[in-house]
Short mmCIF file of C-alpha atoms in Angstrom, two decimals:
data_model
loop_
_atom_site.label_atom_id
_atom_site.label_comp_id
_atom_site.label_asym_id
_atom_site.label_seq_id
_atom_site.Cartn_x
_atom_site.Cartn_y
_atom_site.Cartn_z
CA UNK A 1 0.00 0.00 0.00
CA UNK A 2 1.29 3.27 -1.11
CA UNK A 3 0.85 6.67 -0.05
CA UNK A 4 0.11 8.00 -3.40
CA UNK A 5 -2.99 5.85 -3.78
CA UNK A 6 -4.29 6.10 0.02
CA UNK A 7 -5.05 9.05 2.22
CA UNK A 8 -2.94 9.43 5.28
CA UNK A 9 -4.14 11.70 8.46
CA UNK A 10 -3.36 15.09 6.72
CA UNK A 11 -6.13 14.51 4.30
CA UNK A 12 -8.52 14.89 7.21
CA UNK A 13 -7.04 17.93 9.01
CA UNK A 14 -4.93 20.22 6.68
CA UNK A 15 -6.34 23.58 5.86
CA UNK A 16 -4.39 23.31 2.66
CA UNK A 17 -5.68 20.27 1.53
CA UNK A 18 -8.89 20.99 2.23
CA UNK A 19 -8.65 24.32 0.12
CA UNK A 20 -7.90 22.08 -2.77
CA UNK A 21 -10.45 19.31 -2.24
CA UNK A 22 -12.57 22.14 -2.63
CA UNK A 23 -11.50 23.81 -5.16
CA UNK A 24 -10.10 20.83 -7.57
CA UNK A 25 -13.09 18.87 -6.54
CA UNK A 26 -16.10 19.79 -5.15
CA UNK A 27 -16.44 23.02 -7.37
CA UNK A 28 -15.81 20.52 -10.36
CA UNK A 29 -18.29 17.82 -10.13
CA UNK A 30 -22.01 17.51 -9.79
CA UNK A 31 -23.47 18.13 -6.14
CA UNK A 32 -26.87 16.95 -5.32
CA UNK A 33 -28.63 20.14 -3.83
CA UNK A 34 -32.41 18.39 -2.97
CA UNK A 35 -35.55 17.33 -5.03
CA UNK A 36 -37.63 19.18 -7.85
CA UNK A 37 -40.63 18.99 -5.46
CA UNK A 38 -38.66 21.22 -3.26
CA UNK A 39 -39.03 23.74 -6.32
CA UNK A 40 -42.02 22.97 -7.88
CA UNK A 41 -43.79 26.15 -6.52
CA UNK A 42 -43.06 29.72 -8.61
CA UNK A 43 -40.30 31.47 -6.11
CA UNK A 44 -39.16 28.43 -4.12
CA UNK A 45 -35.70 28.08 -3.61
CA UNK A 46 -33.02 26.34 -2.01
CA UNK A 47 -29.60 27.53 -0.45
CA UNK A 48 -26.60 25.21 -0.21
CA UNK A 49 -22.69 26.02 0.61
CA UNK A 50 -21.15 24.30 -2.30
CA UNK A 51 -16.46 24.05 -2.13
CA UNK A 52 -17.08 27.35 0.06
CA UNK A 53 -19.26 29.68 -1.98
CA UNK A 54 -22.93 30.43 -1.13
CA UNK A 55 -25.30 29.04 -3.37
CA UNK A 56 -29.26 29.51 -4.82
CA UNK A 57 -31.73 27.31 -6.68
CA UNK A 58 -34.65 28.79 -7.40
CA UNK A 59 -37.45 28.42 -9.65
CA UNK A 60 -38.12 30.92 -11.53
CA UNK A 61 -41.64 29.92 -12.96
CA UNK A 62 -43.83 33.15 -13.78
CA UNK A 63 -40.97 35.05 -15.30
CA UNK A 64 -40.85 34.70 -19.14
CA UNK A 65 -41.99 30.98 -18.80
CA UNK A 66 -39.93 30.25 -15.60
CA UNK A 67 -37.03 28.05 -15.12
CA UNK A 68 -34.58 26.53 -12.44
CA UNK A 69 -31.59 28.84 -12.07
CA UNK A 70 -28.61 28.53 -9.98
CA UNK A 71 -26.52 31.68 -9.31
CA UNK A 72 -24.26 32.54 -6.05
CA UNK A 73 -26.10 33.97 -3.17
CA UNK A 74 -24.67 36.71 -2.40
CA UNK A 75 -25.64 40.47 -3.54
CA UNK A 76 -23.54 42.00 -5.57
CA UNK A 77 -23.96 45.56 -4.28
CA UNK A 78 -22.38 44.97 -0.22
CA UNK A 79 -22.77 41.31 -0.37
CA UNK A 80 -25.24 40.38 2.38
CA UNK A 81 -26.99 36.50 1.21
CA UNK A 82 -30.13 36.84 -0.73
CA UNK A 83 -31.71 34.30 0.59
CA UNK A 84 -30.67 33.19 4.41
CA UNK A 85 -32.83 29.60 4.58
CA UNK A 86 -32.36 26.12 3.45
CA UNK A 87 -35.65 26.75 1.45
CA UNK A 88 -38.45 28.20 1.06
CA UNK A 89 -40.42 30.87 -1.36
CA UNK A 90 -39.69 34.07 -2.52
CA UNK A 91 -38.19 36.76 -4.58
CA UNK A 92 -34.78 37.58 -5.42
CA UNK A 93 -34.18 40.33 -3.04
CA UNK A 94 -31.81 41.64 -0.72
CA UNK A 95 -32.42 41.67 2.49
CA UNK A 96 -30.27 44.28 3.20
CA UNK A 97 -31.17 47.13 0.57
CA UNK A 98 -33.93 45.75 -1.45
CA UNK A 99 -31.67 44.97 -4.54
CA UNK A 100 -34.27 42.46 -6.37
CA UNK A 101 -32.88 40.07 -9.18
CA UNK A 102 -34.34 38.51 -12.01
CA UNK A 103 -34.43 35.22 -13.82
CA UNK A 104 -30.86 36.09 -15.56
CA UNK A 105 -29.01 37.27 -11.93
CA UNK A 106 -29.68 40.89 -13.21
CA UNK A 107 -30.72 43.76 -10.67
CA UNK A 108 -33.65 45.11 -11.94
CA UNK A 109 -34.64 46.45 -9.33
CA UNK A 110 -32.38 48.95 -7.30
CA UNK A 111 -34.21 51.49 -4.76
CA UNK A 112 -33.25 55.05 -5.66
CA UNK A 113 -30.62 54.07 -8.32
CA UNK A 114 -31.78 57.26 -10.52
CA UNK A 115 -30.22 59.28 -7.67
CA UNK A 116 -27.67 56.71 -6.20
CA UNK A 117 -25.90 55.08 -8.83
CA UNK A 118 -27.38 56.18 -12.34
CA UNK A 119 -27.27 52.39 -13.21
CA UNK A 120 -28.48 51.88 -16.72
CA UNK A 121 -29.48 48.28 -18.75
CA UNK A 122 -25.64 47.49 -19.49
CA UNK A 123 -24.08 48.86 -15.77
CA UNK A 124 -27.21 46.58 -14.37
CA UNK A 125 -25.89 43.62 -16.64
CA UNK A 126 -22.45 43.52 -15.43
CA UNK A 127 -23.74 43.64 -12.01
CA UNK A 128 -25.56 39.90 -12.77
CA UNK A 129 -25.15 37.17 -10.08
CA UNK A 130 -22.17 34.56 -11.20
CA UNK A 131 -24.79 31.82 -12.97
CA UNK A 132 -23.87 28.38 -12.19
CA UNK A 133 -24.97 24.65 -13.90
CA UNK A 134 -27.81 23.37 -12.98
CA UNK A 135 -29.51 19.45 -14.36
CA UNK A 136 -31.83 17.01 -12.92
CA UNK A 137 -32.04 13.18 -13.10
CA UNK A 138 -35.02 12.61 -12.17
CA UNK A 139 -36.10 14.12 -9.23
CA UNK A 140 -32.80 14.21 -8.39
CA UNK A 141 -31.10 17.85 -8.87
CA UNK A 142 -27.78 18.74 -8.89
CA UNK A 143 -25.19 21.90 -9.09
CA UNK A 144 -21.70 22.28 -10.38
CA UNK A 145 -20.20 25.63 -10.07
CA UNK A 146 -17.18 25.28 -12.94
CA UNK A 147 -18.47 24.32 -16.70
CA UNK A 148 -17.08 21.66 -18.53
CA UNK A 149 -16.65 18.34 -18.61
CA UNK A 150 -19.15 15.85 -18.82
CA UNK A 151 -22.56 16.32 -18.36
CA UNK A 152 -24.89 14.82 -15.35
CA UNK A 153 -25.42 11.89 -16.69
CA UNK A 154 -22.79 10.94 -18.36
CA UNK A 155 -20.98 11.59 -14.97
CA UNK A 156 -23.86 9.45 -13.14
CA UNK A 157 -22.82 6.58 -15.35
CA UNK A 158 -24.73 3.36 -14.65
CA UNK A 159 -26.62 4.98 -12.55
CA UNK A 160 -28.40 7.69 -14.00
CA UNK A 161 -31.31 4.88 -14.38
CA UNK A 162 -31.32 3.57 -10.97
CA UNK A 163 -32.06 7.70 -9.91
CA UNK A 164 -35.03 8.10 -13.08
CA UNK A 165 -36.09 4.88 -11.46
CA UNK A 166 -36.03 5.80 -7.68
CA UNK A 167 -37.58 9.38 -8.74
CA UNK A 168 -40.71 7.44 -9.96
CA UNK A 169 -41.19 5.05 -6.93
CA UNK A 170 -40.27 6.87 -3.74
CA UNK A 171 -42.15 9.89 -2.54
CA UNK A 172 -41.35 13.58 -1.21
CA UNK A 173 -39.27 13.23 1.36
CA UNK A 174 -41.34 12.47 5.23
CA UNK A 175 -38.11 13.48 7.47
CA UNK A 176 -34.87 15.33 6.78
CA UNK A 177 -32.47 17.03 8.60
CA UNK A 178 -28.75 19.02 8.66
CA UNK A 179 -26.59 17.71 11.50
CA UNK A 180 -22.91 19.48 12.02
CA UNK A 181 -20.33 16.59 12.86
CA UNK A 182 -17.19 17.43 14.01
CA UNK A 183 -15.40 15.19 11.79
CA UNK A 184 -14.17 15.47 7.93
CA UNK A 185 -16.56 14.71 5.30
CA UNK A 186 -14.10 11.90 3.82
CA UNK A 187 -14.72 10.15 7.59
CA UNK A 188 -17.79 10.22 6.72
CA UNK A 189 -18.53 8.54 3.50
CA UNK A 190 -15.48 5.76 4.77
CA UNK A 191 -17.91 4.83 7.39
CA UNK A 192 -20.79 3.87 5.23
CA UNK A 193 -18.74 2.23 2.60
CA UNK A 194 -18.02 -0.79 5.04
CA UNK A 195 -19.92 -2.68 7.55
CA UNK A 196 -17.49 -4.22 8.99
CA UNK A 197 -18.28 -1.89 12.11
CA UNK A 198 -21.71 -2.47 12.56
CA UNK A 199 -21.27 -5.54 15.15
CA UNK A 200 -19.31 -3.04 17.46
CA UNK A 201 -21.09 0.03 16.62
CA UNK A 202 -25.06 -0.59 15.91
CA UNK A 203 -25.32 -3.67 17.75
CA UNK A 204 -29.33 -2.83 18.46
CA UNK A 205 -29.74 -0.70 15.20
CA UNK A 206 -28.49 -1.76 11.66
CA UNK A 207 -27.31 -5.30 12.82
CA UNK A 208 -30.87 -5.84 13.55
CA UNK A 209 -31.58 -5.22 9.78
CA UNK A 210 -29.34 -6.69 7.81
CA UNK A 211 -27.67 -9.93 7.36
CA UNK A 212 -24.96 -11.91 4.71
CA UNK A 213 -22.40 -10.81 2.71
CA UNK A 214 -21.66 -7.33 1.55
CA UNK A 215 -21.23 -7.81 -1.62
CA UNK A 216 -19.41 -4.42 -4.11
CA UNK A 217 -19.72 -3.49 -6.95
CA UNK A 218 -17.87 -0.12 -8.92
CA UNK A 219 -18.36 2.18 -11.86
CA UNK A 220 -15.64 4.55 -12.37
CA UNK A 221 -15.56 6.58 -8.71
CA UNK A 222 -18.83 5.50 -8.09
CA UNK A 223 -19.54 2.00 -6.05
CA UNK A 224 -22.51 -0.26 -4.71
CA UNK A 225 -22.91 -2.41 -1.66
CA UNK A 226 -25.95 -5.11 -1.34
CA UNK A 227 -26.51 -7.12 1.17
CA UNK A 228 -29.67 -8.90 2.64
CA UNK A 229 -32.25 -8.10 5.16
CA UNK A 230 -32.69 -9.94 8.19
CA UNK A 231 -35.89 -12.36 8.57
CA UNK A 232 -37.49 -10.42 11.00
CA UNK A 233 -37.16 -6.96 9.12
CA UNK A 234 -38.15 -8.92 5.70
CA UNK A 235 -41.17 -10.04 7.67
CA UNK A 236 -41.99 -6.03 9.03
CA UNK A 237 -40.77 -4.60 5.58
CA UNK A 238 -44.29 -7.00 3.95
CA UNK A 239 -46.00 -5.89 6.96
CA UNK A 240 -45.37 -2.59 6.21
CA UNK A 241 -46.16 -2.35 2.54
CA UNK A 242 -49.71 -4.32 2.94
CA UNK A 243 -50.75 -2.56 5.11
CA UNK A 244 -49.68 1.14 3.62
CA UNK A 245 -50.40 -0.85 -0.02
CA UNK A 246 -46.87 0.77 -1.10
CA UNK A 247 -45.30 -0.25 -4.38
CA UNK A 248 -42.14 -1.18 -4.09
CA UNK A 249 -39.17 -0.51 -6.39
CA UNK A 250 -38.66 -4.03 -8.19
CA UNK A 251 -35.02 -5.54 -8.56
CA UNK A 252 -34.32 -3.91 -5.32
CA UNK A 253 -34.99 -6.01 -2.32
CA UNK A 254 -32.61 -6.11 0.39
CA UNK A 255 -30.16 -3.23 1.64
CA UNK A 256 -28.72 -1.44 -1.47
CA UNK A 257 -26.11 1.06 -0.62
CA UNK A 258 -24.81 3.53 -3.79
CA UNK A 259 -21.96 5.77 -3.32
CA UNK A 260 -22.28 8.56 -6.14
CA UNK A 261 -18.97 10.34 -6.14
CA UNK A 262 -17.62 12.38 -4.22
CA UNK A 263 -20.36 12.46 -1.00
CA UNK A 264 -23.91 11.14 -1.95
CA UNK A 265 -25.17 8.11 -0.55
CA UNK A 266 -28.41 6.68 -0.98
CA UNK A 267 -29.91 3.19 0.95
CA UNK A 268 -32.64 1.58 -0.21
CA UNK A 269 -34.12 -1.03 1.81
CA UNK A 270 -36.46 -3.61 0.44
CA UNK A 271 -37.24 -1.54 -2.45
CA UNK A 272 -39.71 0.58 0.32
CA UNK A 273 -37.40 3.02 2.08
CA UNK A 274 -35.18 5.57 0.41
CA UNK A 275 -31.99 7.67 2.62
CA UNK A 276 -30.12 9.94 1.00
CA UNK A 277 -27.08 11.26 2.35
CA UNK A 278 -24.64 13.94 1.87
CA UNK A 279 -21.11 14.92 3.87
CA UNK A 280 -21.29 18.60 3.35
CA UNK A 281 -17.78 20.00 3.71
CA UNK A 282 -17.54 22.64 6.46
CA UNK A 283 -13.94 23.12 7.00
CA UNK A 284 -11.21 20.99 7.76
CA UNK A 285 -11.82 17.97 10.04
CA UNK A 286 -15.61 19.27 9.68
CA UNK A 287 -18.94 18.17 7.72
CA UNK A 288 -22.71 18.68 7.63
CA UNK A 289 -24.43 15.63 7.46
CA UNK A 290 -27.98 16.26 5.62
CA UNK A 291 -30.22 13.32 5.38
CA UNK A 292 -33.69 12.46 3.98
CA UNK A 293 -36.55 9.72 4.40
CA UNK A 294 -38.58 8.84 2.05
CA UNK A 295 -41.27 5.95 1.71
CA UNK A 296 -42.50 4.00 -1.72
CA UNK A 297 -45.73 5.85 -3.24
CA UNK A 298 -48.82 3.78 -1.72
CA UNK A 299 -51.70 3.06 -3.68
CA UNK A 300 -54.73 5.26 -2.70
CA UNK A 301 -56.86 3.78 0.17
CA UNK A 302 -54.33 3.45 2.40
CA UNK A 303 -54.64 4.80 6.15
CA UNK A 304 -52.72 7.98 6.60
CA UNK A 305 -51.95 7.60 10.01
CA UNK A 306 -50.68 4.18 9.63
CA UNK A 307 -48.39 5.82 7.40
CA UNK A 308 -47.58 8.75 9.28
CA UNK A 309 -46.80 6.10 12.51
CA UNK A 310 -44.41 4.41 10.42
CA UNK A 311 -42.36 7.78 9.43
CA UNK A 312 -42.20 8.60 12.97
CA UNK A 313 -40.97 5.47 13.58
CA UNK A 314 -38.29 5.03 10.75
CA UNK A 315 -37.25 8.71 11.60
CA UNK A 316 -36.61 7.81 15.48
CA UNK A 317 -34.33 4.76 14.08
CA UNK A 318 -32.49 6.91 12.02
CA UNK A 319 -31.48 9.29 14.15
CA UNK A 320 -30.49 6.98 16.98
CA UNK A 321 -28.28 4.90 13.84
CA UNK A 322 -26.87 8.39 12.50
CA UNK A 323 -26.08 9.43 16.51
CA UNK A 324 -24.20 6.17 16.73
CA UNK A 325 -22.31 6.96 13.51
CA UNK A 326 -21.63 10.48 14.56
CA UNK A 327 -19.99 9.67 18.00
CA UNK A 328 -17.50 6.84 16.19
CA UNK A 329 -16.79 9.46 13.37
CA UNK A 330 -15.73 12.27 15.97
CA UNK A 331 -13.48 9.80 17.60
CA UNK A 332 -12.13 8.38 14.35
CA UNK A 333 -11.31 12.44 14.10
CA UNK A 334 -9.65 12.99 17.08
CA UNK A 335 -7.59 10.23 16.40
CA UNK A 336 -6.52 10.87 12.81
CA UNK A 337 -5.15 14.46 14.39
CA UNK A 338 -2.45 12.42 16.26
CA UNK A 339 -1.72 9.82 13.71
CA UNK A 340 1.41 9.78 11.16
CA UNK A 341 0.49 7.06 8.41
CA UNK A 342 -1.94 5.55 6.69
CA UNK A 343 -4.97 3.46 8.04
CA UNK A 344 -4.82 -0.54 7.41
CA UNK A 345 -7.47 -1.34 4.97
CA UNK A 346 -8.21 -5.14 4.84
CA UNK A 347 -9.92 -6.58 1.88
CA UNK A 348 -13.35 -5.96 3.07
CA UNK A 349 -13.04 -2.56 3.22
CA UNK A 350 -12.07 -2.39 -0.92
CA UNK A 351 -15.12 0.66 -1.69
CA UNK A 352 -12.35 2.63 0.55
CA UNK A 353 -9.64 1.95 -0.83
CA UNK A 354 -11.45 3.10 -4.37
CA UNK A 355 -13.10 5.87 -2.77
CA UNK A 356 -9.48 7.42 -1.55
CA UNK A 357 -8.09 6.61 -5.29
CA UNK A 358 -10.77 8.74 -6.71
CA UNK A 359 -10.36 11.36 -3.68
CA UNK A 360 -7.01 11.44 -5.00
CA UNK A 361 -7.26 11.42 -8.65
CA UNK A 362 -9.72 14.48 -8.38
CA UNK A 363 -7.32 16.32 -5.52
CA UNK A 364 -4.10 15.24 -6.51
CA UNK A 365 -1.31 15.89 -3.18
#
């Protein structure tokens, strides 16, 4: 094992490194942001911190026959955010002096600018918000702030399909949150690649649910991990979907686990429940951890507050599995600040040792 093809403790801690992760990677590939029905009203948006810069979505629907736009969110008079949620509904407009933007990033509207700044069309124009990409799969949406190279789903790969196909069976989303960790994003998405820890770690949570082999599978940076369901959950899981008569995504029974490249991971379990993950870079040795729940669209008759018991329930599991994850990635931090080499990686840890390769390949140092 090499150090030019593994990550060794600086990767996790080193301002400089992290500076280039960002701006080598993250500002380079496609970032899942959230979900079209997040936007489907004229106005709504959604915020995001994207390799450091402040970020918009917003649907634009209304204006000259409305679109999704993504520009930075920041204004460019004295460069207070536009918008200071994770979502919601509104209009471009500054908080701070009432600067409102249109569909293009222009300010067209700029309180006493007659008197103040004698802006005309053209000074107005190269006052327009920095535009970034923005593409769907599906439901799915996603960001990248540098053009070129390829496009979403030729970068998706394989699994550009799987996402049309998860898009049409699983619902909004019934539970999400954003959940600071002190730990590096990369300690993150290591720990669900494996589950080789989930004897010592979720002893009375995911060992519960899943049993067998773990078996991988890769495409390019991207990688899969399926493995099978316990009896008892099986057993719930057809419970579950007669009685909320949910239609289950077919060819995907069991656990499915997909790592899309560089920090989105979504679980599927028995075809019924969707997560979706993302380790949000917030610095070094620091991530935001934003997760979403969503069930398989039911079939109309069924009761609503079965369903809504079951969310609750699923959403109290998850947050007592994702606590138990947080607490072994914090240590797994503090440790890595005191270490001087590599980690052992044994063979069943091989979506790892890929995952740092392609860390690597995109961040070369």
């Amino acid at each position: 094992m090499t150090e030019g093809r593994t990550l060794w403790p600086r990767h996790y801690t080193d301002p400089g490194l992290h500076g280039e992760e960002q701006a080598r990677l993250f500002a380079r590939h496609w970032q899942f942001v959230g979900f079209a029905d997040q936007l489907a009203a004229p106005n709504a948006f959604l915020t995001r911190e994207i390799a450091g810069r402040p970020v918009l979505v917003q649907n634009f629907a209304g204006e000259d026959g409305g679109s999704l736009r993504a520009f930075r969110n920041v204004c460019s008079h004295r460069f207070a955010r536009l918008h200071r949620a994770d979502s919601g509904a509104g209009m471009v407009r500054c908080p701070y002096h009432g600067w409102t933007y249109d569909r293009n990033g222009v300010p067209v509207g700029i309180p006493r600018n007659e008197e103040c700044f004698g802006l005309d069309r053209a000074g107005k124009e190269a006052l327009a918000l920095p535009r970034y990409e923005v593409e769907a799969c599906g439901r799915f949406l996603f960001v990248r702030l540098e053009p070129g190279g390829p496009g979403l789903d030729e970068s998706l790969g394989a699994h550009a399909p799987l996402l049309r196909r998860l898009s049409d069976t699983f619902a909004a989303p019934f539970a999400e949150e954003a959940v600071p960790w002190e730990a590096d994003w990369k300690v993150g998405v290591e720990n669900v690649l494996e589950v080789y820890h989930v004897d010592s770690v979720h002893p009375d949570t995911f060992r519960t649910v899943t049993e067998g082999p773990w078996d991988c599978a890769y495409d390019g940076p991207h990688s899969t991990g399926v493995t099978g369901l316990t009896p008892d959950t099986a057993r719930w899981w057809e419970g579950v979907a007669g009685r909320l008569r949910l239609e289950p995504a077919g060819g995907l029974g069991g656990y499915h686990h997909v790592l899309l490249f560089p920090n989105l991971a979504i679980g599927v379990t028995a075809g019924l429940m969707m997560s979706v993950q993302t380790y949000e870079p917030a610095g070094p040795g620091r991530c935001t951890l934003r997760w979403r729940l969503s069930l398989a669209r039911g079939a109309e008759g069924a009761s609503r507050a079965a369903r809504q018991g079951v969310e609750e329930h699923l959403a109290a599991f998850n947050r007592r599995l994702l606590a138990e994850d947080r607490a072994i990635c914090e240590e797994v931090q503090r440790g890595t600040r005191a270490m001087d080499r590599p980690p052992l990686l044994g063979r069943n840890e091989e979506r790892i040792r890929r995952f740092h390769a392609a860390v690597l390949d995109a961040a070369p140092s």
